[in-house]
Amino acid sequence: SLNTQRVSSVIGTTEAGQIGYQCEHQQGQAHHLIDDYTYLEIVDEQGAPVPLGEAGRLLVTTLTKSSFPLIRYDIGDSGRFHLAPCPCGRQGRVIDYLGRVDDMMSLGLVNISYRDLKAKLEDLDISEMQLIGRYQDGRELLIVQLESDTYQKNSLIQIVKERLLTVPDLGSSLKTNTFDLEINVWPPGTLPRKQRTGKLAQVVDERVHR
């Protein structure tokens, strides 16, 4: 009804603004970078540049913001540079935008992936999920926060617990009582959001503030 000829993706951040866009030849993860305004690096977990074509964390340096500059700012996303130029002929660099990388938390000796847990629960009546790591009574505690409008709250908690026990490593750690588990169900939209962006933090590690 709007006579739209083409719908394209734009990568934007709250702090740095727009950093990438799609041309008429791109779809999916591929995006041109806006190098005239922001300089983007792809690095490993130690902050060193990754080899061309390999995935890593995205660091952004703003080139035009004088009042609020960003220097190698980690935006919490991952990507990889394309090895070949885009068929459109534009000279700007091209990346595959691979999404968030801050969805992992370690408890005990187990790395817990937000995406893996969310995949285990995707068929349930759950609109949002948040993982919290906390120290409580001298032990590590994994808190799984769920938003759902189901009226069978206790049944949902039991189903979620049974599903988590089937996740490799996490399930065995829970069975051996390596750390504690707490599951809470909230009405939709009631979990605390980030004040500035209004988004729900998927993974919150409160142990770093201990």
XYZ file of N, CA, C and O in Angstrom:
840
model
N 0.817 -1.204 0.000
C 0.000 0.000 0.000
C 0.858 1.265 0.000
O 0.416 2.336 -0.393
N 2.103 1.156 0.419
C 3.010 2.306 0.434
C 3.858 2.377 -0.833
O 4.745 3.219 -0.928
N 3.610 1.470 -1.767
C 4.355 1.438 -3.025
C 5.860 1.297 -2.785
O 6.682 1.931 -3.449
N 6.211 0.487 -1.812
C 7.623 0.268 -1.463
C 8.272 -0.655 -2.479
O 7.758 -1.740 -2.770
N 9.388 -0.219 -3.039
C 10.096 -1.019 -4.035
C 11.113 -1.966 -3.416
O 11.344 -3.050 -3.925
N 11.710 -1.535 -2.301
C 12.757 -2.359 -1.694
C 12.842 -2.056 -0.201
O 12.748 -0.905 0.210
N 13.002 -3.099 0.614
C 13.194 -2.950 2.054
C 14.594 -3.458 2.393
O 14.941 -4.597 2.062
N 15.410 -2.615 3.018
C 16.789 -2.967 3.333
C 17.058 -2.789 4.818
O 16.356 -2.052 5.515
N 18.103 -3.455 5.271
C 18.479 -3.406 6.679
C 19.503 -2.303 6.928
O 20.330 -1.986 6.071
N 19.454 -1.716 8.127
C 20.433 -0.733 8.594
C 20.921 -1.185 9.959
O 20.114 -1.579 10.811
N 22.232 -1.168 10.190
C 22.782 -1.460 11.504
C 22.941 -0.147 12.249
O 23.629 0.766 11.783
N 22.301 -0.034 13.397
C 22.401 1.174 14.201
C 22.673 0.840 15.650
O 22.293 -0.223 16.137
N 23.351 1.743 16.347
C 23.612 1.578 17.770
C 23.147 2.824 18.508
O 23.111 3.922 17.944
N 22.793 2.660 19.766
C 22.369 3.799 20.580
C 23.494 4.806 20.732
O 23.292 6.019 20.680
N 24.733 4.305 20.908
C 25.859 5.182 21.206
C 26.472 5.808 19.961
O 26.843 6.985 19.955
N 26.613 5.043 18.888
C 27.356 5.511 17.716
C 26.470 5.871 16.538
O 26.961 6.396 15.535
N 25.172 5.605 16.626
C 24.302 5.865 15.489
C 24.413 4.767 14.444
O 24.753 3.628 14.741
N 24.149 5.124 13.181
C 24.180 4.137 12.105
C 25.621 3.815 11.719
O 26.440 4.708 11.546
N 25.911 2.527 11.577
C 27.258 2.109 11.192
C 27.270 1.260 9.929
O 28.339 0.991 9.376
N 26.100 0.828 9.445
C 26.077 -0.007 8.247
C 24.718 0.014 7.576
O 23.707 0.361 8.192
N 24.696 -0.334 6.290
C 23.453 -0.354 5.522
C 23.577 -1.376 4.396
O 24.680 -1.800 4.029
N 22.444 -1.759 3.830
C 22.428 -2.685 2.710
C 22.135 -1.954 1.404
O 21.261 -1.085 1.358
N 22.869 -2.332 0.365
C 22.578 -1.822 -0.977
C 21.621 -2.793 -1.663
O 21.166 -3.769 -1.090
N 21.354 -2.530 -2.932
C 20.393 -3.348 -3.667
C 20.890 -4.760 -3.947
O 20.108 -5.643 -4.303
N 22.197 -4.998 -3.760
C 22.750 -6.326 -4.015
C 22.862 -7.167 -2.741
O 23.257 -8.336 -2.822
N 22.540 -6.594 -1.611
C 22.775 -7.280 -0.340
C 21.481 -7.702 0.326
O 20.447 -7.040 0.208
N 21.578 -8.806 1.045
C 20.475 -9.276 1.856
C 21.041 -10.117 2.996
O 22.236 -10.403 3.021
N 20.207 -10.477 3.935
C 20.678 -11.290 5.044
C 21.639 -10.531 5.943
O 21.350 -9.427 6.408
N 22.844 -11.069 6.149
C 23.801 -10.500 7.086
C 24.727 -9.456 6.472
O 25.371 -8.700 7.196
N 24.822 -9.395 5.162
C 25.787 -8.522 4.501
C 25.372 -7.052 4.575
O 24.216 -6.710 4.312
N 26.343 -6.179 4.935
C 26.097 -4.731 5.043
C 27.348 -3.955 4.648
O 28.463 -4.373 4.953
N 27.151 -2.813 3.975
C 28.233 -1.847 3.771
C 28.479 -1.100 5.083
O 27.534 -0.809 5.829
N 29.735 -0.750 5.334
C 30.064 0.097 6.473
C 30.056 1.562 6.052
O 30.305 1.889 4.888
N 29.795 2.449 7.004
C 29.779 3.895 6.741
C 31.093 4.451 7.274
O 31.152 5.098 8.335
N 32.173 4.191 6.560
C 33.516 4.514 7.044
C 33.789 6.011 7.142
O 34.734 6.428 7.815
N 32.989 6.835 6.464
C 33.197 8.282 6.561
C 32.810 8.827 7.938
O 33.228 9.922 8.313
N 32.020 8.073 8.682
C 31.507 8.567 9.958
C 31.975 7.728 11.153
O 32.186 8.266 12.240
N 32.119 6.430 10.946
C 32.588 5.561 12.022
C 33.599 4.568 11.469
O 33.452 4.085 10.339
N 34.615 4.290 12.269
C 35.617 3.295 11.868
C 35.385 2.047 12.704
O 35.335 2.104 13.937
N 35.237 0.923 12.038
C 34.899 -0.321 12.716
C 36.062 -1.304 12.652
O 36.679 -1.494 11.603
N 36.362 -1.931 13.785
C 37.368 -2.982 13.878
C 36.689 -4.276 14.306
O 35.684 -4.262 15.012
N 37.272 -5.407 13.909
C 36.800 -6.721 14.344
C 37.955 -7.383 15.085
O 39.027 -7.602 14.518
N 37.737 -7.690 16.365
C 38.823 -8.158 17.225
C 38.410 -9.427 17.958
O 37.229 -9.788 18.023
N 39.434 -10.088 18.548
C 39.155 -11.267 19.369
C 38.865 -10.839 20.804
O 38.759 -9.645 21.107
N 38.752 -11.805 21.723
C 38.386 -11.494 23.106
C 39.470 -10.697 23.828
O 39.213 -10.078 24.860
N 40.701 -10.699 23.299
C 41.794 -9.927 23.897
C 41.962 -8.551 23.254
O 42.847 -7.777 23.638
N 41.136 -8.239 22.265
C 41.197 -6.939 21.620
C 42.144 -6.870 20.448
O 42.389 -5.783 19.906
N 42.685 -8.005 20.011
C 43.597 -8.032 18.862
C 42.809 -8.266 17.568
O 41.832 -9.030 17.567
N 43.207 -7.627 16.464
C 42.489 -7.818 15.200
C 42.472 -9.283 14.775
O 43.483 -9.987 14.899
N 41.344 -9.754 14.293
C 41.240 -11.127 13.805
C 41.660 -11.162 12.343
O 41.618 -10.144 11.645
N 42.102 -12.307 11.835
C 42.432 -12.416 10.407
C 41.228 -12.080 9.527
O 40.079 -12.319 9.912
N 41.505 -11.524 8.365
C 40.449 -11.130 7.445
C 39.541 -12.317 7.127
O 40.019 -13.398 6.778
N 38.246 -12.123 7.272
C 37.290 -13.184 6.988
C 36.856 -13.976 8.204
O 35.896 -14.754 8.124
N 37.532 -13.778 9.354
C 37.141 -14.475 10.580
C 36.228 -13.595 11.424
O 36.287 -12.364 11.364
N 35.393 -14.233 12.224
C 34.432 -13.509 13.048
C 35.071 -13.021 14.340
O 36.016 -13.628 14.853
N 34.564 -11.908 14.840
C 35.041 -11.369 16.113
C 34.106 -10.291 16.617
O 33.025 -10.055 16.056
N 34.516 -9.622 17.684
C 33.716 -8.563 18.293
C 33.873 -7.263 17.501
O 34.946 -6.983 16.958
N 32.820 -6.453 17.470
C 32.837 -5.195 16.735
C 33.184 -4.044 17.668
O 32.506 -3.813 18.671
N 34.254 -3.319 17.329
C 34.642 -2.104 18.046
C 34.423 -0.908 17.131
O 34.817 -0.932 15.962
N 33.822 0.156 17.662
C 33.483 1.328 16.862
C 34.218 2.550 17.383
O 34.242 2.816 18.585
N 34.838 3.288 16.468
C 35.430 4.589 16.782
C 34.701 5.638 15.947
O 34.651 5.538 14.719
N 34.124 6.643 16.614
C 33.396 7.682 15.879
C 34.379 8.721 15.347
O 35.312 9.128 16.037
N 34.152 9.157 14.115
C 35.046 10.107 13.458
C 34.476 11.521 13.397
O 35.212 12.471 13.105
N 33.195 11.694 13.679
C 32.571 13.011 13.533
C 31.945 13.531 14.823
O 31.514 14.676 14.860
N 31.889 12.725 15.859
C 31.277 13.179 17.117
C 32.332 13.841 17.993
O 33.168 13.168 18.591
N 32.297 15.170 18.078
C 33.279 15.866 18.908
C 32.818 16.014 20.351
O 33.628 16.045 21.273
N 31.504 16.084 20.578
C 30.992 16.265 21.937
C 30.933 14.949 22.708
O 31.036 14.941 23.931
N 30.771 13.839 21.986
C 30.681 12.548 22.659
C 31.404 11.495 21.810
O 30.799 10.620 21.214
N 32.737 11.583 21.740
C 33.484 10.635 20.898
C 33.538 9.245 21.522
O 33.487 9.092 22.746
N 33.640 8.251 20.672
C 33.819 6.866 21.104
C 35.121 6.350 20.507
O 35.363 6.499 19.305
N 35.953 5.722 21.325
C 37.223 5.183 20.873
C 37.239 3.675 21.129
O 37.205 3.241 22.276
N 37.227 2.906 20.046
C 37.247 1.439 20.125
C 36.177 0.937 21.100
O 36.413 0.098 21.956
N 34.981 1.429 20.911
C 33.862 1.096 21.790
C 33.270 -0.257 21.386
O 32.905 -0.488 20.239
N 33.170 -1.167 22.354
C 32.619 -2.501 22.120
C 31.094 -2.412 22.166
O 30.515 -2.159 23.218
N 30.441 -2.615 21.018
C 28.990 -2.475 20.964
C 28.271 -3.780 21.308
O 27.028 -3.833 21.278
N 29.021 -4.835 21.632
C 28.400 -6.085 22.039
C 27.898 -6.941 20.894
O 27.141 -7.891 21.113
N 28.317 -6.638 19.662
C 27.908 -7.404 18.489
C 29.127 -8.066 17.851
O 30.267 -7.720 18.140
N 28.853 -9.008 16.964
C 29.936 -9.705 16.266
C 29.741 -9.597 14.759
O 28.637 -9.329 14.275
N 30.832 -9.808 14.023
C 30.767 -9.761 12.576
C 32.059 -10.229 11.956
O 33.015 -10.581 12.659
N 32.111 -10.244 10.619
C 33.337 -10.597 9.892
C 33.372 -9.826 8.586
O 32.331 -9.566 7.977
N 34.566 -9.452 8.171
C 34.731 -8.723 6.928
C 34.587 -9.654 5.729
O 35.014 -10.814 5.766
N 33.987 -9.128 4.653
C 33.926 -9.865 3.393
C 35.292 -9.835 2.716
O 36.007 -8.832 2.756
N 35.625 -10.913 2.061
C 36.894 -10.983 1.327
C 36.761 -10.366 -0.056
O 37.740 -9.857 -0.610
N 35.569 -10.402 -0.648
C 35.358 -9.889 -2.006
C 34.540 -8.605 -1.954
O 33.704 -8.419 -1.067
N 34.766 -7.673 -2.916
C 33.978 -6.428 -2.958
C 32.531 -6.709 -3.332
O 32.203 -7.753 -3.896
N 31.665 -5.756 -3.046
C 30.251 -5.896 -3.390
C 30.042 -5.648 -4.886
O 30.697 -4.778 -5.474
N 29.141 -6.373 -5.532
C 28.882 -6.173 -6.967
C 28.366 -4.783 -7.307
O 28.417 -4.376 -8.474
N 27.888 -4.016 -6.310
C 27.350 -2.694 -6.608
C 28.439 -1.705 -7.001
O 28.156 -0.654 -7.583
N 29.694 -2.004 -6.679
C 30.796 -1.137 -7.046
C 31.195 -0.127 -5.989
O 32.203 0.576 -6.149
N 30.433 -0.035 -4.904
C 30.811 0.877 -3.830
C 32.121 0.409 -3.201
O 32.358 -0.781 -3.050
N 32.963 1.370 -2.830
C 34.302 1.047 -2.338
C 34.351 0.798 -0.825
O 35.358 0.340 -0.305
N 33.275 1.107 -0.107
C 33.257 0.893 1.336
C 33.372 -0.569 1.714
O 32.965 -1.466 0.960
N 33.929 -0.809 2.877
C 34.087 -2.178 3.344
C 32.728 -2.835 3.598
O 31.737 -2.171 3.871
N 32.707 -4.156 3.527
C 31.477 -4.927 3.711
C 31.694 -5.942 4.826
O 32.750 -6.589 4.905
N 30.701 -6.072 5.696
C 30.768 -7.077 6.755
C 29.518 -7.944 6.734
O 28.484 -7.567 6.176
N 29.654 -9.110 7.342
C 28.497 -9.905 7.745
C 28.214 -9.564 9.197
O 29.091 -9.746 10.060
N 27.032 -9.064 9.463
C 26.631 -8.755 10.834
C 26.055 -10.018 11.453
O 25.046 -10.561 10.989
N 26.690 -10.510 12.534
C 26.353 -11.820 13.095
C 25.567 -11.754 14.398
O 25.283 -12.792 14.994
N 25.221 -10.556 14.858
C 24.382 -10.455 16.045
C 25.164 -10.329 17.335
O 26.371 -10.094 17.350
N 24.453 -10.501 18.453
C 25.019 -10.256 19.770
C 26.049 -11.313 20.148
O 25.961 -12.471 19.751
N 27.037 -10.892 20.959
C 28.031 -11.831 21.490
C 28.012 -11.854 23.007
O 28.680 -12.673 23.618
N 27.249 -10.953 23.627
C 27.240 -10.910 25.082
C 26.090 -11.731 25.650
O 25.358 -11.299 26.519
N 25.897 -12.956 25.094
C 24.810 -13.805 25.562
C 25.343 -15.052 26.258
O 24.696 -16.097 26.273
N 26.548 -14.961 26.827
C 27.180 -16.109 27.471
C 27.538 -15.762 28.908
O 27.969 -14.652 29.214
N 27.346 -16.732 29.810
C 27.714 -16.554 31.201
C 28.292 -17.856 31.723
O 27.816 -18.939 31.362
N 29.312 -17.749 32.563
C 29.966 -18.924 33.133
C 29.611 -19.042 34.608
O 29.769 -18.088 35.373
N 29.121 -20.210 34.993
C 28.885 -20.542 36.395
C 29.597 -21.856 36.677
O 29.435 -22.819 35.913
N 30.350 -21.895 37.769
C 31.148 -23.076 38.013
C 32.127 -23.251 36.871
O 32.885 -22.345 36.529
N 32.107 -24.388 36.229
C 32.963 -24.660 35.070
C 32.142 -24.759 33.791
O 32.616 -25.286 32.786
N 30.918 -24.206 33.820
C 29.998 -24.355 32.691
C 29.770 -23.008 32.008
O 29.514 -21.999 32.679
N 29.873 -22.974 30.680
C 29.502 -21.809 29.893
C 28.033 -21.957 29.492
O 27.662 -22.910 28.803
N 27.206 -21.010 29.924
C 25.772 -21.072 29.681
C 25.424 -20.105 28.567
O 25.653 -18.893 28.684
N 24.885 -20.611 27.475
C 24.527 -19.796 26.316
C 23.053 -19.424 26.379
O 22.180 -20.289 26.465
N 22.798 -18.118 26.326
C 21.416 -17.640 26.294
C 20.666 -18.235 25.101
O 19.517 -18.676 25.228
N 21.313 -18.263 23.959
C 20.646 -18.755 22.754
C 20.287 -20.227 22.875
O 19.214 -20.662 22.434
N 21.186 -21.030 23.478
C 20.900 -22.455 23.643
C 19.702 -22.680 24.555
O 18.840 -23.523 24.277
N 19.654 -21.907 25.643
C 18.522 -22.049 26.558
C 17.229 -21.571 25.917
O 16.175 -22.207 26.060
N 17.297 -20.455 25.199
C 16.097 -19.926 24.541
C 15.571 -20.925 23.509
O 14.349 -21.087 23.354
N 16.479 -21.611 22.815
C 16.063 -22.594 21.825
C 15.326 -23.767 22.468
O 14.395 -24.332 21.879
N 15.718 -24.122 23.690
C 15.063 -25.216 24.402
C 13.629 -24.857 24.801
O 12.796 -25.745 25.050
N 13.338 -23.548 24.867
C 12.041 -23.099 25.376
C 11.185 -22.426 24.314
O 10.136 -21.875 24.629
N 11.630 -22.468 23.049
C 11.003 -21.643 22.021
C 9.545 -22.015 21.750
O 8.781 -21.179 21.239
N 9.121 -23.233 22.078
C 7.742 -23.635 21.821
C 6.814 -23.344 23.000
O 5.617 -23.603 22.926
N 7.350 -22.783 24.079
C 6.546 -22.475 25.252
C 5.998 -21.048 25.190
O 6.464 -20.229 24.409
N 5.036 -20.766 26.027
C 4.399 -19.444 26.060
C 5.280 -18.484 26.848
O 4.973 -18.097 27.975
N 6.408 -18.093 26.238
C 7.383 -17.214 26.880
C 7.728 -16.094 25.901
O 8.171 -16.350 24.786
N 7.506 -14.851 26.310
C 7.780 -13.723 25.421
C 9.188 -13.170 25.608
O 9.789 -12.670 24.650
N 9.726 -13.220 26.827
C 11.077 -12.722 27.101
C 11.754 -13.628 28.119
O 11.095 -14.249 28.962
N 13.083 -13.693 28.039
C 13.867 -14.454 29.006
C 15.111 -13.665 29.380
O 15.714 -12.997 28.541
N 15.480 -13.737 30.634
C 16.682 -13.076 31.130
C 17.418 -14.027 32.063
O 16.794 -14.710 32.883
N 18.753 -14.067 31.939
C 19.585 -14.882 32.821
C 20.358 -13.973 33.757
O 20.946 -12.975 33.326
N 20.360 -14.306 35.042
C 21.087 -13.539 36.043
C 22.018 -14.469 36.805
O 21.603 -15.554 37.250
N 23.275 -14.076 36.925
C 24.223 -14.794 37.761
C 24.437 -14.037 39.060
O 24.638 -12.816 39.048
N 24.389 -14.736 40.190
C 24.439 -14.050 41.482
C 25.098 -14.962 42.520
O 25.043 -16.193 42.414
N 25.746 -14.343 43.508
C 26.199 -15.061 44.695
C 25.108 -14.972 45.752
O 24.595 -13.884 46.036
N 24.755 -16.109 46.328
C 23.746 -16.115 47.382
C 24.096 -17.184 48.411
O 24.232 -18.368 48.063
N 24.246 -16.753 49.648
C 24.598 -17.666 50.744
C 25.882 -18.443 50.442
O 25.991 -19.637 50.733
N 26.841 -17.750 49.840
C 28.132 -18.361 49.577
C 28.176 -19.285 48.382
O 29.200 -19.930 48.126
N 27.074 -19.367 47.615
C 27.032 -20.241 46.436
C 26.650 -19.440 45.201
O 26.057 -18.351 45.305
N 26.994 -19.988 44.037
C 26.580 -19.362 42.790
C 25.140 -19.746 42.491
O 24.723 -20.891 42.697
N 24.398 -18.779 41.960
C 22.978 -18.975 41.668
C 22.678 -18.511 40.252
O 23.059 -17.412 39.858
N 22.015 -19.369 39.485
C 21.508 -18.997 38.159
C 20.024 -18.706 38.299
O 19.244 -19.572 38.700
N 19.636 -17.464 37.976
C 18.234 -17.063 38.014
C 17.735 -16.935 36.579
O 18.310 -16.194 35.778
N 16.696 -17.678 36.248
C 16.074 -17.605 34.926
C 14.775 -16.820 35.075
O 13.831 -17.281 35.722
N 14.748 -15.622 34.499
C 13.577 -14.748 34.563
C 12.783 -14.883 33.262
O 13.342 -14.747 32.169
N 11.499 -15.134 33.372
C 10.656 -15.344 32.206
C 9.471 -14.390 32.241
O 8.916 -14.119 33.306
N 9.098 -13.884 31.066
C 7.851 -13.154 30.931
C 6.856 -14.028 30.186
O 7.162 -14.535 29.095
N 5.677 -14.212 30.777
C 4.664 -15.062 30.152
C 3.294 -14.671 30.688
O 3.154 -14.291 31.856
N 2.279 -14.765 29.845
C 0.926 -14.478 30.298
C 0.166 -15.752 30.626
O -1.058 -15.751 30.749
N 0.891 -16.865 30.782
C 0.241 -18.120 31.145
C -0.289 -18.040 32.573
O 0.298 -17.405 33.440
N -1.413 -18.696 32.801
C -1.983 -18.737 34.142
C -1.510 -19.962 34.915
O -1.818 -20.108 36.097
N -0.772 -20.847 34.253
C -0.250 -22.047 34.909
C 1.220 -21.816 35.252
O 2.114 -22.460 34.733
N 1.465 -20.857 36.156
C 2.829 -20.445 36.455
C 3.660 -21.602 37.002
O 4.775 -21.840 36.548
N 3.146 -22.339 37.949
C 3.906 -23.432 38.556
C 4.206 -24.530 37.541
O 5.282 -25.118 37.551
N 3.240 -24.796 36.678
C 3.468 -25.810 35.638
C 4.558 -25.358 34.670
O 5.399 -26.155 34.250
N 4.545 -24.070 34.310
C 5.561 -23.545 33.400
C 6.942 -23.641 34.035
O 7.920 -24.037 33.375
N 7.049 -23.300 35.307
C 8.341 -23.386 35.997
C 8.857 -24.819 35.984
O 10.041 -25.061 35.734
N 7.989 -25.778 36.220
C 8.413 -27.177 36.237
C 8.863 -27.637 34.859
O 9.874 -28.334 34.716
N 8.134 -27.228 33.825
C 8.512 -27.615 32.460
C 9.863 -27.015 32.096
O 10.728 -27.688 31.518
N 10.067 -25.731 32.431
C 11.340 -25.067 32.127
C 12.482 -25.770 32.850
O 13.546 -26.019 32.261
N 12.294 -26.119 34.113
C 13.343 -26.809 34.856
C 13.688 -28.139 34.209
O 14.868 -28.488 34.060
N 12.675 -28.882 33.784
C 12.924 -30.164 33.120
C 13.676 -29.975 31.808
O 14.565 -30.768 31.471
N 13.344 -28.905 31.071
C 14.045 -28.634 29.805
C 15.514 -28.282 30.063
O 16.408 -28.731 29.339
N 15.780 -27.462 31.091
C 17.149 -27.044 31.386
C 18.016 -28.227 31.799
O 19.222 -28.238 31.545
N 17.405 -29.215 32.416
C 18.160 -30.399 32.822
C 18.641 -31.226 31.633
O 19.541 -32.049 31.769
N 18.049 -30.984 30.466
C 18.472 -31.719 29.266
C 19.566 -30.992 28.488
O 20.073 -31.526 27.499
N 19.921 -29.759 28.913
C 20.979 -29.005 28.238
C 22.331 -29.586 28.648
O 22.620 -29.698 29.844
N 23.186 -29.989 27.687
C 24.490 -30.557 28.043
C 25.290 -29.646 28.964
O 25.234 -28.427 28.845
N 26.013 -30.226 29.888
C 26.849 -29.527 30.882
C 26.000 -28.797 31.920
O 26.198 -28.985 33.118
N 25.063 -27.958 31.481
C 24.209 -27.270 32.444
C 23.388 -28.273 33.234
O 23.304 -28.198 34.471
N 22.781 -29.237 32.529
C 21.962 -30.229 33.202
C 22.743 -31.049 34.208
O 22.286 -31.279 35.331
N 23.941 -31.478 33.816
C 24.750 -32.296 34.732
C 25.200 -31.481 35.943
O 25.272 -32.005 37.065
N 25.482 -30.193 35.753
C 25.879 -29.340 36.874
C 24.729 -29.129 37.845
O 24.923 -29.103 39.066
N 23.513 -28.995 37.317
C 22.358 -28.856 38.190
C 22.083 -30.147 38.949
O 21.730 -30.126 40.137
N 22.266 -31.276 38.277
C 22.020 -32.557 38.928
C 23.034 -32.843 40.034
O 22.700 -33.484 41.033
N 24.250 -32.352 39.865
C 25.283 -32.569 40.882
C 25.356 -31.420 41.874
O 26.274 -31.360 42.694
N 24.405 -30.476 41.775
C 24.298 -29.380 42.735
C 25.537 -28.485 42.729
O 25.950 -27.960 43.759
N 26.133 -28.283 41.526
C 27.301 -27.413 41.406
C 26.934 -25.967 41.716
O 27.713 -25.237 42.331
N 25.779 -25.534 41.274
C 25.248 -24.218 41.617
C 23.739 -24.329 41.701
O 23.139 -25.343 41.307
N 23.103 -23.312 42.234
C 21.660 -23.338 42.462
C 20.907 -22.742 41.278
O 21.458 -21.974 40.488
N 19.639 -23.088 41.183
C 18.772 -22.614 40.101
C 17.493 -22.029 40.680
O 16.884 -22.607 41.576
N 17.114 -20.869 40.164
C 15.846 -20.236 40.534
C 15.147 -19.790 39.260
O 15.766 -19.181 38.386
N 13.872 -20.105 39.140
C 13.090 -19.744 37.956
C 11.917 -18.882 38.399
O 11.143 -19.279 39.276
N 11.799 -17.707 37.801
C 10.717 -16.781 38.134
C 9.912 -16.454 36.883
O 10.477 -16.311 35.792
N 8.594 -16.332 37.038
C 7.709 -15.973 35.923
C 7.059 -14.625 36.219
O 6.472 -14.431 37.286
N 7.196 -13.690 35.264
C 6.650 -12.338 35.392
C 5.591 -12.120 34.307
O 5.667 -12.709 33.228
N 4.622 -11.240 34.550
C 3.693 -10.862 33.480
C 4.448 -10.155 32.351
O 5.493 -9.532 32.587
N 3.957 -10.216 31.129
C 4.632 -9.569 29.999
C 4.884 -8.081 30.238
O 4.010 -7.359 30.721
N 6.110 -7.646 29.938
C 6.472 -6.239 30.029
C 6.850 -5.752 31.404
O 7.095 -4.551 31.576
N 6.940 -6.645 32.405
C 7.171 -6.187 33.775
C 8.600 -6.399 34.272
O 8.956 -5.863 35.320
N 9.424 -7.138 33.549
C 10.824 -7.241 33.956
C 11.499 -5.881 33.777
O 11.228 -5.175 32.796
N 12.374 -5.486 34.701
C 13.032 -4.173 34.584
C 13.844 -4.048 33.302
O 14.635 -4.929 32.970
N 13.645 -2.963 32.573
C 14.373 -2.679 31.337
C 15.495 -1.681 31.605
O 15.525 -1.024 32.641
N 16.405 -1.563 30.619
C 17.439 -0.545 30.687
C 16.783 0.822 30.585
O 15.945 1.052 29.702
N 17.169 1.740 31.450
C 16.513 3.043 31.505
C 16.718 3.845 30.225
O 15.804 4.523 29.745
N 17.910 3.747 29.640
C 18.219 4.585 28.477
C 17.599 4.047 27.193
O 17.075 4.809 26.381
N 17.638 2.717 26.997
C 17.181 2.133 25.734
C 15.818 1.480 25.827
O 15.180 1.255 24.802
N 15.373 1.141 27.040
C 14.108 0.442 27.190
C 14.181 -1.026 26.833
O 13.161 -1.720 26.803
N 15.392 -1.534 26.591
C 15.563 -2.932 26.221
C 15.824 -3.787 27.459
O 16.314 -3.314 28.478
N 15.487 -5.055 27.350
C 15.735 -6.002 28.431
C 17.132 -6.586 28.271
O 17.474 -7.100 27.195
N 17.952 -6.499 29.310
C 19.277 -7.117 29.278
C 19.114 -8.628 29.315
O 18.512 -9.171 30.245
N 19.630 -9.319 28.311
C 19.445 -10.758 28.236
C 20.268 -11.498 29.283
O 19.799 -12.491 29.846
N 21.485 -11.033 29.529
C 22.372 -11.681 30.497
C 22.898 -10.625 31.458
O 23.460 -9.621 31.034
N 22.700 -10.851 32.758
C 23.149 -9.922 33.795
C 23.999 -10.711 34.790
O 23.501 -11.612 35.456
N 25.273 -10.369 34.879
C 26.169 -11.046 35.819
C 26.427 -10.120 37.000
O 27.262 -9.228 36.931
N 25.719 -10.328 38.084
C 25.846 -9.476 39.253
C 27.077 -9.807 40.065
O 27.461 -9.043 40.963
N 27.745 -10.909 39.776
C 28.929 -11.299 40.546
C 30.103 -10.382 40.297
O 30.991 -10.269 41.154
N 30.125 -9.688 39.154
C 31.252 -8.791 38.858
C 31.239 -7.569 39.749
O 32.234 -6.864 39.856
N 30.116 -7.316 40.393
C 30.007 -6.146 41.281
C 30.209 -6.533 42.739
O 30.020 -5.717 43.622
N 30.586 -7.752 42.982
C 30.703 -8.245 44.354
C 31.914 -7.660 45.045
O 32.969 -7.520 44.458
